[in-house]
Coordinates of N, CA and C in Angstrom, one line a residue:
Chain A
D235 N 0.8 -1.2 0.0 CA 0.0 0.0 0.0 C 0.9 1.2 0.0
A236 N 0.4 2.3 -0.7 CA 1.2 3.5 -0.8 C 1.3 4.2 0.6
K237 N 2.4 5.0 0.8 CA 2.6 5.7 2.0 C 1.9 7.0 1.9
T238 N 1.4 7.5 3.1 CA 0.8 8.8 3.2 C 1.6 9.8 4.1
T239 N 1.4 11.1 3.9 CA 2.1 12.1 4.7 C 1.0 13.1 5.2
Q240 N 1.0 13.3 6.5 CA 0.0 14.2 7.1 C 0.7 15.1 8.0
P241 N 0.2 16.3 8.2 CA 0.8 17.2 9.3 C 0.5 16.6 10.6
P242 N 1.4 16.7 11.6 CA 1.2 16.1 12.9 C 0.1 16.7 13.7
S243 N -0.2 17.9 13.5 CA -1.3 18.6 14.3 C -1.9 19.8 13.5
M244 N -3.1 20.1 13.9 CA -3.8 21.2 13.3 C -4.8 21.7 14.3
D245 N -5.0 23.1 14.3 CA -6.1 23.7 15.1 C -7.2 24.2 14.2
C246 N -8.4 24.2 14.7 CA -9.5 24.8 14.0 C -10.5 25.4 15.0
A247 N -11.1 26.5 14.7 CA -12.1 27.1 15.5 C -13.4 26.4 15.4
E248 N -14.1 26.3 16.5 CA -15.4 25.6 16.5 C -16.4 26.3 15.6
G249 N -17.1 25.6 14.8 CA -18.1 26.2 13.9 C -17.5 26.4 12.5
R250 N -16.1 26.4 12.4 CA -15.5 26.6 11.1 C -15.3 25.3 10.4
A251 N -14.9 25.3 9.1 CA -14.6 24.1 8.4 C -13.2 23.7 8.7
A252 N -13.0 22.4 9.0 CA -11.7 21.9 9.2 C -11.2 21.1 7.9
N253 N -10.1 21.5 7.4 CA -9.6 21.0 6.2 C -8.3 20.2 6.5
L254 N -8.3 18.9 6.4 CA -7.2 18.1 6.7 C -6.5 17.5 5.5
P255 N -5.2 17.9 5.2 CA -4.6 17.5 4.0 C -3.9 16.1 4.2
C256 N -3.7 15.5 3.0 CA -2.9 14.2 3.0 C -2.3 14.1 1.7
N257 N -1.0 13.8 1.7 CA -0.2 13.5 0.4 C 0.0 12.0 0.3
H258 N -0.3 11.5 -0.9 CA -0.1 10.1 -1.2 C 0.4 10.0 -2.7
S259 N 1.6 10.5 -2.9 CA 2.1 10.7 -4.3 C 2.4 9.4 -5.0
T260 N 2.5 8.3 -4.2 CA 2.8 7.0 -4.8 C 1.6 6.1 -5.0
I261 N 0.4 6.7 -4.9 CA -0.8 5.9 -5.0 C -0.9 5.2 -6.3
S262 N -1.4 4.0 -6.4 CA -1.5 3.3 -7.7 C -3.0 3.3 -8.0
G263 N -3.3 3.0 -9.3 CA -4.6 3.1 -9.9 C -5.7 2.4 -9.2
N264 N -5.4 1.3 -8.5 CA -6.5 0.5 -7.9 C -6.6 0.8 -6.4
E265 N -5.9 1.7 -5.9 CA -5.9 2.0 -4.4 C -6.9 3.1 -4.1
Y266 N -7.6 2.9 -3.0 CA -8.5 3.8 -2.4 C -7.9 4.7 -1.4
V267 N -8.5 5.8 -1.1 CA -8.1 6.7 0.0 C -9.2 6.5 1.1
Y268 N -8.7 6.1 2.3 CA -9.6 6.0 3.4 C -9.3 7.0 4.5
W269 N -10.3 7.5 5.2 CA -10.0 8.3 6.4 C -10.7 7.7 7.6
Y270 N -10.0 7.7 8.6 CA -10.5 7.2 9.9 C -10.2 8.3 10.9
R271 N -10.9 8.3 12.1 CA -10.5 9.1 13.2 C -10.5 8.3 14.5
Q272 N -9.8 8.8 15.4 CA -9.7 8.1 16.7 C -9.8 9.1 17.8
I273 N -10.9 9.1 18.5 CA -11.2 10.0 19.6 C -10.5 9.3 20.8
H274 N -10.0 10.1 21.7 CA -9.2 9.7 22.9 C -9.9 8.5 23.6
S275 N -9.2 7.4 23.8 CA -9.6 6.2 24.5 C -10.7 5.4 23.8
Q276 N -10.8 5.7 22.5 CA -11.7 4.9 21.7 C -10.9 4.2 20.6
G277 N -11.6 3.2 19.9 CA -11.0 2.6 18.7 C -11.2 3.5 17.5
P278 N -10.4 3.3 16.5 CA -10.6 4.1 15.2 C -12.0 4.0 14.7
Q279 N -12.5 5.0 14.0 CA -13.8 5.0 13.4 C -13.7 5.4 12.0
Y280 N -14.3 4.6 11.1 CA -14.3 4.9 9.7 C -15.1 6.2 9.4
I281 N -14.5 7.1 8.5 CA -15.2 8.3 8.2 C -15.7 8.2 6.7
I282 N -14.8 8.0 5.8 CA -15.2 8.1 4.4 C -14.1 7.5 3.6
H283 N -14.4 7.1 2.3 CA -13.3 6.7 1.4 C -13.7 7.1 0.0
G284 N -12.7 7.1 -0.9 CA -12.9 7.4 -2.3 C -11.8 6.9 -3.2
L285 N -12.1 6.8 -4.5 CA -11.1 6.3 -5.4 C -10.7 7.4 -6.3
K286 N -11.6 8.0 -7.1 CA -11.2 9.1 -8.0 C -12.1 10.4 -7.7
N287 N -13.4 10.1 -7.5 CA -14.3 11.2 -7.4 C -14.4 11.7 -6.0
N288 N -14.8 13.0 -5.9 CA -15.1 13.5 -4.6 C -16.3 12.8 -3.9
E289 N -16.2 12.7 -2.6 CA -17.3 11.9 -1.9 C -17.8 12.8 -0.7
T290 N -19.0 12.6 -0.4 CA -19.6 13.3 0.7 C -20.6 12.3 1.5
N291 N -20.5 12.3 2.8 CA -21.5 11.6 3.6 C -21.9 12.5 4.7
E292 N -22.6 11.9 5.7 CA -23.1 12.7 6.8 C -22.0 13.3 7.7
M293 N -20.9 12.7 7.6 CA -19.8 13.1 8.5 C -18.8 14.1 7.9
A294 N -18.5 13.9 6.6 CA -17.5 14.7 6.0 C -17.5 14.6 4.5
S295 N -16.6 15.5 3.9 CA -16.4 15.4 2.4 C -15.0 15.1 2.2
L296 N -14.7 14.4 1.1 CA -13.4 14.0 0.7 C -13.2 14.5 -0.7
I297 N -12.1 15.3 -0.8 CA -11.7 15.9 -2.1 C -10.4 15.3 -2.5
I298 N -10.4 14.6 -3.7 CA -9.2 14.0 -4.2 C -8.8 14.7 -5.5
T299 N -7.5 15.1 -5.5 CA -7.0 15.8 -6.7 C -7.1 15.0 -7.9
E300 N -7.1 15.6 -9.1 CA -7.3 14.9 -10.3 C -6.2 13.9 -10.6
D301 N -4.9 14.2 -10.2 CA -3.8 13.3 -10.3 C -3.8 12.2 -9.2
R302 N -4.7 12.4 -8.2 CA -4.8 11.5 -7.1 C -3.6 11.4 -6.2
K303 N -2.8 12.4 -6.3 CA -1.6 12.4 -5.4 C -1.8 13.0 -4.1
S304 N -2.9 13.6 -3.9 CA -3.2 14.2 -2.6 C -4.8 14.3 -2.4
S305 N -5.2 14.5 -1.1 CA -6.6 14.6 -0.9 C -6.8 15.5 0.4
T306 N -8.0 15.9 0.6 CA -8.4 16.7 1.7 C -9.7 16.2 2.3
L307 N -9.6 16.0 3.6 CA -10.9 15.7 4.3 C -11.4 17.0 4.9
I308 N -12.7 17.2 4.6 CA -13.3 18.4 5.1 C -14.5 18.1 6.1
L309 N -14.3 18.7 7.3 CA -15.4 18.6 8.3 C -16.1 20.0 8.2
P310 N -17.3 20.1 7.7 CA -17.8 21.4 7.3 C -18.1 22.3 8.5
H311 N -18.5 21.8 9.6 CA -18.8 22.7 10.7 C -18.3 22.0 12.0
A312 N -17.0 22.2 12.3 CA -16.3 21.5 13.3 C -16.9 21.8 14.7
T313 N -17.1 20.7 15.5 CA -17.5 20.9 16.9 C -16.4 20.4 17.8
L314 N -16.5 20.6 19.1 CA -15.5 20.2 20.0 C -15.3 18.7 20.0
R315 N -16.4 18.0 19.7 CA -16.4 16.5 19.6 C -15.6 16.0 18.5
D316 N -15.2 16.8 17.5 CA -14.4 16.4 16.4 C -12.9 16.4 16.7
T317 N -12.6 16.8 18.0 CA -11.2 16.7 18.4 C -10.7 15.3 18.4
A318 N -9.7 14.9 17.6 CA -9.3 13.5 17.5 C -8.1 13.4 16.6
V319 N -7.5 12.2 16.5 CA -6.5 12.0 15.6 C -7.1 11.4 14.3
Y320 N -6.8 12.1 13.2 CA -7.3 11.7 11.9 C -6.3 11.0 11.0
Y321 N -6.6 9.8 10.6 CA -5.7 9.0 9.8 C -6.1 8.9 8.3
C322 N -5.2 9.2 7.4 CA -5.4 9.0 6.0 C -4.7 7.8 5.6
I323 N -5.4 6.8 5.0 CA -4.8 5.5 4.6 C -5.1 5.2 3.2
V324 N -4.1 4.7 2.5 CA -4.3 4.3 1.1 C -4.2 2.8 1.1
K325 N -5.2 2.2 0.4 CA -5.3 0.7 0.5 C -5.9 0.2 -0.8
G326 N -5.4 -0.9 -1.3 CA -6.0 -1.6 -2.4 C -7.1 -2.5 -2.1
G327 N -7.5 -3.3 -3.0 CA -8.6 -4.3 -2.7 C -8.0 -5.4 -1.8
G328 N -8.9 -6.2 -1.4 CA -8.5 -7.3 -0.5 C -8.7 -6.9 0.9
A329 N -8.7 -7.9 1.8 CA -9.0 -7.7 3.2 C -7.7 -7.8 4.0
D330 N -6.7 -7.3 3.5 CA -5.4 -7.4 4.2 C -5.1 -6.3 5.3
G331 N -6.2 -5.7 5.8 CA -6.0 -4.8 6.9 C -5.6 -3.4 6.4
L332 N -5.5 -2.5 7.4 CA -5.1 -1.1 7.2 C -3.8 -0.9 7.8
T333 N -3.0 0.0 7.1 CA -1.7 0.4 7.6 C -1.8 1.8 8.1
F334 N -1.7 2.0 9.4 CA -1.9 3.4 10.0 C -0.6 4.1 10.1
G335 N -0.5 5.4 9.8 CA 0.6 6.2 10.2 C 0.3 6.8 11.5
K336 N 0.9 8.0 11.8 CA 0.7 8.7 13.0 C -0.5 9.6 13.0
G337 N -1.0 10.0 11.8 CA -2.1 10.8 11.6 C -1.9 12.2 12.0
T338 N -3.0 13.0 11.9 CA -3.1 14.4 12.3 C -3.9 14.6 13.5
H339 N -3.3 15.2 14.6 CA -4.1 15.5 15.8 C -4.8 16.8 15.6
L340 N -6.1 16.7 15.3 CA -7.0 17.9 15.1 C -7.5 18.4 16.5
I341 N -7.3 19.6 16.8 CA -7.8 20.2 18.0 C -8.8 21.3 17.6
I342 N -10.0 21.2 18.1 CA -11.1 22.2 17.8 C -11.1 23.1 19.0
Q343 N -10.9 24.4 18.7 CA -10.8 25.4 19.8 C -12.2 26.0 20.0
P344 N -12.6 26.2 21.2 CA -13.9 26.9 21.5 C -13.9 28.3 21.1
Chain B
E1225 N -27.7 -2.7 16.0 CA -26.6 -3.7 15.8 C -25.5 -3.4 16.8
A1226 N -25.1 -4.5 17.6 CA -24.1 -4.3 18.5 C -22.7 -4.2 17.8
G1227 N -21.8 -3.4 18.4 CA -20.5 -3.2 17.8 C -19.6 -4.3 18.2
V1228 N -18.3 -4.1 18.0 CA -17.3 -5.0 18.4 C -17.0 -4.9 19.9
V1229 N -17.1 -6.0 20.6 CA -17.0 -6.0 22.0 C -15.7 -6.6 22.5
Q1230 N -14.9 -5.9 23.3 CA -13.7 -6.3 23.8 C -13.7 -6.3 25.3
S1231 N -12.9 -7.3 25.9 CA -12.7 -7.3 27.3 C -11.4 -7.9 27.7
P1232 N -10.8 -7.5 28.8 CA -11.2 -6.4 29.7 C -10.8 -5.1 29.0
R1233 N -11.4 -4.0 29.5 CA -11.0 -2.7 29.0 C -9.6 -2.3 29.6
Y1234 N -9.3 -2.7 30.7 CA -8.0 -2.3 31.4 C -7.5 -3.5 32.1
K1235 N -6.2 -3.7 32.0 CA -5.5 -4.8 32.7 C -4.1 -4.3 33.1
I1236 N -3.8 -4.5 34.4 CA -2.5 -4.2 35.0 C -1.9 -5.5 35.5
I1237 N -0.7 -5.9 35.0 CA -0.1 -7.1 35.5 C 1.4 -6.8 35.7
E1238 N 2.0 -7.8 36.4 CA 3.5 -7.7 36.6 C 4.1 -8.4 35.4
K1239 N 5.3 -8.0 35.1 CA 6.1 -8.7 34.0 C 6.2 -10.2 34.3
K1240 N 6.2 -11.0 33.3 CA 6.3 -12.4 33.3 C 5.0 -13.1 33.6
Q1241 N 4.0 -12.3 33.9 CA 2.6 -12.9 34.1 C 1.9 -13.1 32.7
P1242 N 1.0 -14.0 32.6 CA 0.2 -14.2 31.4 C -1.0 -13.2 31.4
V1243 N -1.5 -12.9 30.2 CA -2.7 -12.1 30.1 C -3.4 -12.5 28.8
A1244 N -4.7 -12.4 28.8 CA -5.6 -12.7 27.7 C -6.6 -11.7 27.4
F1245 N -6.8 -11.4 26.1 CA -7.9 -10.4 25.7 C -8.9 -11.2 24.8
W1246 N -10.1 -10.7 25.0 CA -11.2 -11.4 24.3 C -11.9 -10.4 23.4
C1247 N -12.4 -10.9 22.2 CA -13.0 -10.0 21.3 C -14.2 -10.8 20.7
N1248 N -15.4 -10.1 20.6 CA -16.5 -10.6 19.9 C -16.8 -9.7 18.8
P1249 N -16.7 -10.1 17.6 CA -16.9 -9.2 16.4 C -18.4 -8.9 16.2
I1250 N -18.6 -8.1 15.2 CA -20.0 -7.8 14.8 C -20.6 -9.1 14.2
S1251 N -21.8 -9.4 14.5 CA -22.4 -10.6 14.0 C -22.4 -10.7 12.5
G1252 N -21.9 -11.8 12.0 CA -21.9 -12.0 10.5 C -20.6 -11.6 9.9
H1253 N -19.7 -10.9 10.6 CA -18.4 -10.4 10.0 C -17.5 -11.6 10.0
N1254 N -16.9 -12.0 8.9 CA -16.1 -13.1 8.8 C -14.6 -12.8 8.9
T1255 N -14.2 -11.5 8.8 CA -12.8 -11.2 9.0 C -12.6 -10.5 10.3
L1256 N -11.6 -10.9 11.0 CA -11.3 -10.3 12.3 C -9.8 -10.0 12.4
Y1257 N -9.5 -8.8 13.0 CA -8.2 -8.3 13.1 C -7.8 -8.0 14.5
W1258 N -6.6 -8.3 14.9 CA -6.0 -7.8 16.1 C -4.9 -6.8 15.8
Y1259 N -5.0 -5.6 16.4 CA -4.0 -4.6 16.3 C -3.4 -4.2 17.7
R1260 N -2.2 -3.7 17.7 CA -1.6 -3.2 18.9 C -1.3 -1.7 18.6
Q1261 N -1.6 -0.9 19.6 CA -1.3 0.6 19.5 C -0.5 1.0 20.7
N1262 N 0.8 1.5 20.4 CA 1.6 2.0 21.4 C 1.3 3.5 21.5
L1263 N 1.7 4.1 22.6 CA 1.4 5.5 22.9 C 1.9 6.4 21.9
G1264 N 1.0 7.2 21.3 CA 1.4 8.2 20.3 C 1.6 7.7 18.9
Q1265 N 1.3 6.4 18.7 CA 1.5 5.8 17.4 C 0.2 5.3 16.9
G1266 N 0.1 5.1 15.6 CA -1.1 4.5 15.0 C -1.1 3.0 15.3
P1267 N -2.3 2.4 15.1 CA -2.4 0.9 15.4 C -1.5 0.1 14.4
E1268 N -1.0 -1.0 14.8 CA -0.2 -1.9 14.0 C -0.9 -3.3 14.0
L1269 N -1.0 -3.8 12.8 CA -1.7 -5.1 12.6 C -0.8 -6.2 13.2
L1270 N -1.4 -7.1 14.0 CA -0.8 -8.3 14.6 C -1.2 -9.5 13.8
I1271 N -2.5 -9.7 13.6 CA -3.0 -10.9 13.0 C -4.3 -10.7 12.4
R1272 N -4.6 -11.4 11.3 CA -5.9 -11.3 10.6 C -6.5 -12.7 10.4
Y1273 N -7.7 -12.8 10.7 CA -8.4 -14.1 10.5 C -9.5 -13.9 9.4
E1274 N -9.6 -14.9 8.6 CA -10.8 -15.0 7.7 C -11.5 -16.3 8.2
N1275 N -12.7 -16.1 8.7 CA -13.4 -17.2 9.5 C -12.4 -17.7 10.6
E1276 N -12.2 -19.0 10.6 CA -11.3 -19.5 11.7 C -9.8 -19.6 11.3
E1277 N -9.5 -19.2 10.1 CA -8.1 -19.4 9.6 C -7.3 -18.1 9.8
A1278 N -6.2 -18.2 10.4 CA -5.2 -17.1 10.5 C -4.5 -16.9 9.1
V1279 N -4.9 -15.9 8.3 CA -4.4 -15.8 7.0 C -3.2 -14.8 6.9
D1280 N -2.9 -14.0 8.0 CA -1.8 -13.2 8.1 C -1.4 -13.0 9.5
D1281 N -0.3 -13.7 9.9 CA 0.2 -13.5 11.3 C 1.7 -13.1 11.3
S1282 N 2.1 -12.5 10.2 CA 3.5 -12.2 10.0 C 4.0 -11.2 11.0
Q1283 N 3.2 -10.4 11.6 CA 3.6 -9.4 12.6 C 3.4 -9.8 14.0
L1284 N 2.9 -11.0 14.2 CA 2.7 -11.5 15.6 C 3.9 -12.1 16.2
P1285 N 4.4 -11.6 17.3 CA 5.6 -12.1 17.9 C 5.3 -13.5 18.5
K1286 N 5.6 -14.5 17.8 CA 5.1 -15.8 18.1 C 5.8 -16.5 19.3
D1287 N 6.9 -15.9 19.7 CA 7.5 -16.5 20.9 C 6.7 -16.3 22.2
R1288 N 5.9 -15.3 22.2 CA 5.1 -15.0 23.4 C 3.7 -14.7 23.2
F1289 N 3.3 -14.4 21.9 CA 1.9 -14.1 21.6 C 1.3 -15.3 20.9
S1290 N 0.0 -15.5 21.2 CA -0.8 -16.5 20.5 C -2.2 -16.0 20.3
A1291 N -2.9 -16.5 19.3 CA -4.3 -16.1 19.1 C -5.0 -17.3 18.6
E1292 N -6.3 -17.2 18.9 CA -7.2 -18.3 18.3 C -8.6 -17.7 18.0
R1293 N -9.2 -18.3 17.1 CA -10.6 -17.9 16.7 C -11.4 -19.1 16.4
L1294 N -11.8 -19.8 17.5 CA -12.5 -21.0 17.4 C -13.9 -20.8 16.8
K1295 N -14.3 -21.6 15.9 CA -15.6 -21.6 15.3 C -15.8 -20.3 14.5
G1296 N -14.8 -19.6 14.2 CA -14.9 -18.4 13.4 C -15.7 -17.3 13.9
V1297 N -15.9 -17.2 15.2 CA -16.7 -16.1 15.7 C -15.8 -15.2 16.6
D1298 N -15.8 -15.5 17.9 CA -15.0 -14.7 18.8 C -13.6 -15.1 18.9
S1299 N -12.7 -14.3 19.4 CA -11.3 -14.5 19.3 C -10.6 -14.2 20.7
T1300 N -9.5 -14.8 20.9 CA -8.7 -14.5 22.1 C -7.3 -14.3 21.7
L1301 N -6.7 -13.3 22.3 CA -5.3 -13.0 22.1 C -4.6 -13.1 23.4
K1302 N -3.5 -13.9 23.4 CA -2.8 -14.2 24.7 C -1.3 -13.8 24.6
I1303 N -0.8 -13.3 25.7 CA 0.6 -13.0 25.9 C 1.1 -13.8 27.1
Q1304 N 2.2 -14.6 26.8 CA 2.7 -15.3 27.9 C 4.2 -15.6 27.7
P1305 N 5.1 -15.1 28.5 CA 4.9 -14.2 29.5 C 5.0 -12.7 29.0
A1306 N 4.3 -11.8 29.7 CA 4.3 -10.4 29.3 C 5.6 -9.8 29.7
E1307 N 6.0 -8.8 28.9 CA 7.2 -8.0 29.1 C 6.8 -6.5 29.2
L1308 N 7.7 -5.7 29.8 CA 7.4 -4.3 30.0 C 7.0 -3.6 28.6
G1309 N 7.6 -4.0 27.5 CA 7.4 -3.4 26.2 C 6.0 -3.8 25.6
D1310 N 5.3 -4.7 26.3 CA 4.0 -5.1 25.8 C 2.9 -4.1 26.2
S1311 N 3.2 -3.2 27.1 CA 2.3 -2.2 27.5 C 1.8 -1.4 26.3
A1312 N 0.5 -1.5 26.0 CA -0.1 -0.9 24.8 C -1.6 -1.1 24.9
V1313 N -2.3 -0.6 23.9 CA -3.7 -0.8 23.7 C -3.9 -1.9 22.6
Y1314 N -4.6 -2.9 22.9 CA -4.9 -4.0 22.0 C -6.3 -3.8 21.4
L1315 N -6.3 -3.6 20.1 CA -7.6 -3.3 19.4 C -8.0 -4.5 18.6
C1316 N -9.3 -4.8 18.6 CA -9.9 -5.8 17.8 C -10.8 -5.1 16.7
A1317 N -10.8 -5.6 15.5 CA -11.7 -5.0 14.5 C -12.3 -6.2 13.7
S1318 N -13.4 -5.9 13.0 CA -14.0 -6.9 12.2 C -14.5 -6.2 10.9
S1319 N -14.7 -7.0 9.9 CA -15.3 -6.6 8.6 C -15.9 -7.8 7.9
H1320 N -16.7 -7.5 6.9 CA -17.3 -8.5 6.1 C -16.8 -8.3 4.6
L1321 N -16.2 -9.3 4.1 CA -15.6 -9.2 2.8 C -16.7 -9.0 1.7
D1322 N -17.8 -9.5 1.9 CA -18.9 -9.4 0.9 C -19.8 -8.3 1.1
R1323 N -19.6 -7.4 2.1 CA -20.5 -6.4 2.4 C -19.7 -5.1 2.6
G1324 N -19.9 -4.1 1.7 CA -19.2 -2.9 1.9 C -17.8 -2.9 1.4
P1325 N -17.1 -1.8 1.5 CA -15.7 -1.7 1.0 C -14.8 -2.5 1.9
T1326 N -13.7 -3.0 1.3 CA -12.8 -3.9 2.1 C -12.0 -3.1 3.1
G1327 N -12.0 -1.8 3.0 CA -11.2 -1.0 3.9 C -12.1 -0.5 5.0
E1328 N -13.3 -0.9 5.1 CA -14.2 -0.4 6.2 C -14.2 -1.4 7.3
L1329 N -13.4 -1.1 8.3 CA -13.2 -1.9 9.5 C -14.0 -1.3 10.6
F1330 N -14.5 -2.1 11.5 CA -15.2 -1.7 12.7 C -14.4 -2.1 13.9
F1331 N -14.0 -1.1 14.7 CA -13.1 -1.4 15.8 C -13.9 -1.4 17.1
G1332 N -13.3 -2.2 18.0 CA -13.8 -2.1 19.4 C -13.1 -1.0 20.1
E1333 N -13.4 -0.8 21.4 CA -12.8 0.3 22.2 C -11.4 -0.1 22.7
G1334 N -11.0 -1.3 22.6 CA -9.6 -1.7 22.9 C -9.5 -2.1 24.4
S1335 N -8.4 -2.9 24.6 CA -8.0 -3.3 25.9 C -6.6 -2.7 26.2
R1336 N -6.6 -1.9 27.3 CA -5.3 -1.2 27.6 C -4.6 -2.1 28.6
L1337 N -3.4 -2.5 28.2 CA -2.5 -3.3 29.1 C -1.4 -2.5 29.6
T1338 N -1.2 -2.6 30.9 CA 0.0 -2.0 31.6 C 0.8 -3.1 32.3
V1339 N 2.0 -3.2 31.9 CA 2.9 -4.3 32.5 C 3.9 -3.6 33.4
L1340 N 3.9 -4.0 34.7 CA 4.8 -3.3 35.7 C 6.0 -4.1 36.0

């Protein structure tokens, strides 16, 4: 699976949009981009995934660049409960598990 | 629908003692994963089961770690004897190969082990 690069930490004001970047320049054509988050003392939680097109669900939006070398997770109206570590993971097909990096620690400021 | 259930949530033992963690995956999920998460790091895969078969245990330290998934449902991860470096959170996750994306895993809350 391709490697990802994320900033170690970010701050965002409550009520504003949180934009979390991820670089995955070595991604291959059949690999998906997945985002998970981990709130303190809990297990990771799936947020969203995409292949080529932008995706949106009730939690977030995922913007993937046309060359697929980077992506941005957008939390449109951040709340204090969105404070967590966010992991960007690139993964191909198959059930061979996820490879986590260190992620981005997002802190939502009141 | 009940989520992935793990127990115990917390365990404190002295080094060289044995310890076991239990995981009950989401009903119907045929794939089960055990991860270990050290402080400040992302989770690392230890072992993956498809039904009752361990299909990837390459990262499991086999000298002291063992795991089983009898009948392809719940699973146990054991450490014997525990070492100071085994202090970590042990996470269990499950997924269903035929339902949803293969990267969508459902995690339990984890079992935090402290070895003194």
